[in-house]
């Protein structure tokens, strides 16, 4: 069996439970075949030369972790700049928040070349390389230019926007052309594949030449949707831990006469948190029976705080929550509990299970795993209701959630009310279908389907 090589911006020790997300997803394959995980160490060298970084390797069980430090200049232009100040906002349809600074692209290209240069000597002929996310779009093109012949797949964790929005990125043609150096491109949702196809046909004057096969720029690439899932069993084990059970008991005791509505997000403008809080306010205004009862717990972990857009949203949220509590709060009831912190992963299942409503209402999201975690954490005999944005990738799969348009404050408040009033029988029926879907297309299914498709795509090439 060929060795798996994973490349992503950051790496994590897959044996550590706190590693979460990607580590859980790819850890199993890496452990099976004795894999290599390559990426940035997270360290920035203040006065190091650009485009250079010392390679460090260490062993985590059967997995070799190979990491590079970045110079301050590379970090600022590749990571903070092009990745998070251009590609992240644009791919989430926020052209208004993108900063197309001329210096960013040089750093982005330089770090992708650095990754390719340092990775190449570590590769074996039969390796399968799996590159993750928007930080590393041109990596395969850089590797190919250096003679790499191995199979390379790419998975985009965030959405691909419509053609017209991609076209706003000054380097869009170079970016999209470089995707064709992969054997397989994986997106989260069907809609992302449609956006890719429109771009290929209308902008690159290419065509679809077969099942999931696209031709443009004189090259052919396979492309399909592989919606990422969660590890349902691992999440169930977390739910049985003392921390999770304590959390559940504390919350159900504290809020025994209330209805909890829960949001758990990174504090990112794509997650639609202020819009959610405004809809909650409208719920209290329009349906007074929820006063002294419905309580919104919003946990928003700090992220990329040095970027202006993030401090803006933090201030907006603090003032919104303060205003609602001031206007509607009573001595014995605060409508909103806003916590600007990460909750320990072990507490997440207990918190989800104690909440009558899970509010997952991003303005745009590649997938959104919180939606799936909320479903997995529920008691099937008395489950809570998932309120899900139609603009999350997860909405393509989780059709039995209550779908909302988070831009529509009034409509979202109406759906919140519907969720609060939903009879037990309907809650059970919806939850059973949602859980079946979350179980069937879990993280193992995602990894297997992507890697099987990559092997097939490469043999066609
Ligand atoms: P994110 O936007 O970070 O990642 P999301 O799917 O919303 O991803 O959450 C990832 C994980 O972080 C979940 O396991 C969640 O429980 C945890 N988490 C989030 N906020 C937390 C908090 N405040 N405290 C504790 N835990 C928290 C990107 C894309 C998503 C895509 C994922 C995976 O933006 O669309 O679903 O990658 O591909």
PDB file of N, CA and C in Angstrom, residues 60 105 110 125 182 214 221 239 348 384 387 429 442 453:
ATOM      1  N   UNK A  60       5.874  10.793  15.507  1.00  0.00           N
ATOM      2  CA  UNK A  60       4.703  10.670  16.387  1.00  0.00           C
ATOM      3  C   UNK A  60       4.084   9.311  16.076  1.00  0.00           C
ATOM      4  N   UNK A 105       1.197  38.528  -2.850  1.00  0.00           N
ATOM      5  CA  UNK A 105       1.297  37.383  -3.750  1.00  0.00           C
ATOM      6  C   UNK A 105       2.731  36.826  -3.799  1.00  0.00           C
ATOM      7  N   UNK A 110       6.285  32.426  -2.756  1.00  0.00           N
ATOM      8  CA  UNK A 110       7.582  32.047  -2.174  1.00  0.00           C
ATOM      9  C   UNK A 110       7.421  30.897  -1.177  1.00  0.00           C
ATOM     10  N   UNK A 125       8.765   7.220  -4.563  1.00  0.00           N
ATOM     11  CA  UNK A 125       8.112   7.131  -5.877  1.00  0.00           C
ATOM     12  C   UNK A 125       6.617   6.839  -5.804  1.00  0.00           C
ATOM     13  N   UNK A 182      -2.991  19.285 -10.204  1.00  0.00           N
ATOM     14  CA  UNK A 182      -3.391  18.159  -9.341  1.00  0.00           C
ATOM     15  C   UNK A 182      -4.003  17.046 -10.199  1.00  0.00           C
ATOM     16  N   UNK A 214     -12.401  17.527 -16.154  1.00  0.00           N
ATOM     17  CA  UNK A 214     -12.409  18.853 -16.777  1.00  0.00           C
ATOM     18  C   UNK A 214     -11.097  19.097 -17.512  1.00  0.00           C
ATOM     19  N   UNK A 221      -8.137  17.506 -15.308  1.00  0.00           N
ATOM     20  CA  UNK A 221      -8.160  17.235 -13.865  1.00  0.00           C
ATOM     21  C   UNK A 221      -9.513  16.642 -13.480  1.00  0.00           C
ATOM     22  N   UNK A 239     -18.512  12.289  24.565  1.00  0.00           N
ATOM     23  CA  UNK A 239     -19.772  12.560  25.274  1.00  0.00           C
ATOM     24  C   UNK A 239     -19.881  11.780  26.568  1.00  0.00           C
ATOM     25  N   UNK A 348     -17.848  19.956  24.680  1.00  0.00           N
ATOM     26  CA  UNK A 348     -18.752  20.307  23.575  1.00  0.00           C
ATOM     27  C   UNK A 348     -19.964  19.368  23.482  1.00  0.00           C
ATOM     28  N   UNK A 384     -32.712  17.833  20.426  1.00  0.00           N
ATOM     29  CA  UNK A 384     -32.886  19.241  20.126  1.00  0.00           C
ATOM     30  C   UNK A 384     -33.046  19.443  18.624  1.00  0.00           C
ATOM     31  N   UNK A 387     -30.971  24.417  13.719  1.00  0.00           N
ATOM     32  CA  UNK A 387     -31.331  25.514  12.812  1.00  0.00           C
ATOM     33  C   UNK A 387     -30.062  25.811  12.004  1.00  0.00           C
ATOM     34  N   UNK A 429     -38.281  12.520  14.476  1.00  0.00           N
ATOM     35  CA  UNK A 429     -38.237  12.087  13.075  1.00  0.00           C
ATOM     36  C   UNK A 429     -37.131  12.827  12.326  1.00  0.00           C
ATOM     37  N   UNK A 442     -19.502   9.930   7.339  1.00  0.00           N
ATOM     38  CA  UNK A 442     -18.663  10.419   8.438  1.00  0.00           C
ATOM     39  C   UNK A 442     -17.256  10.716   7.915  1.00  0.00           C
ATOM     40  N   UNK A 453     -10.812   7.995  -4.933  1.00  0.00           N
ATOM     41  CA  UNK A 453     -10.960   8.788  -6.165  1.00  0.00           C
ATOM     42  C   UNK A 453      -9.602   9.281  -6.653  1.00  0.00           C
TER      43      UNK A 453
END
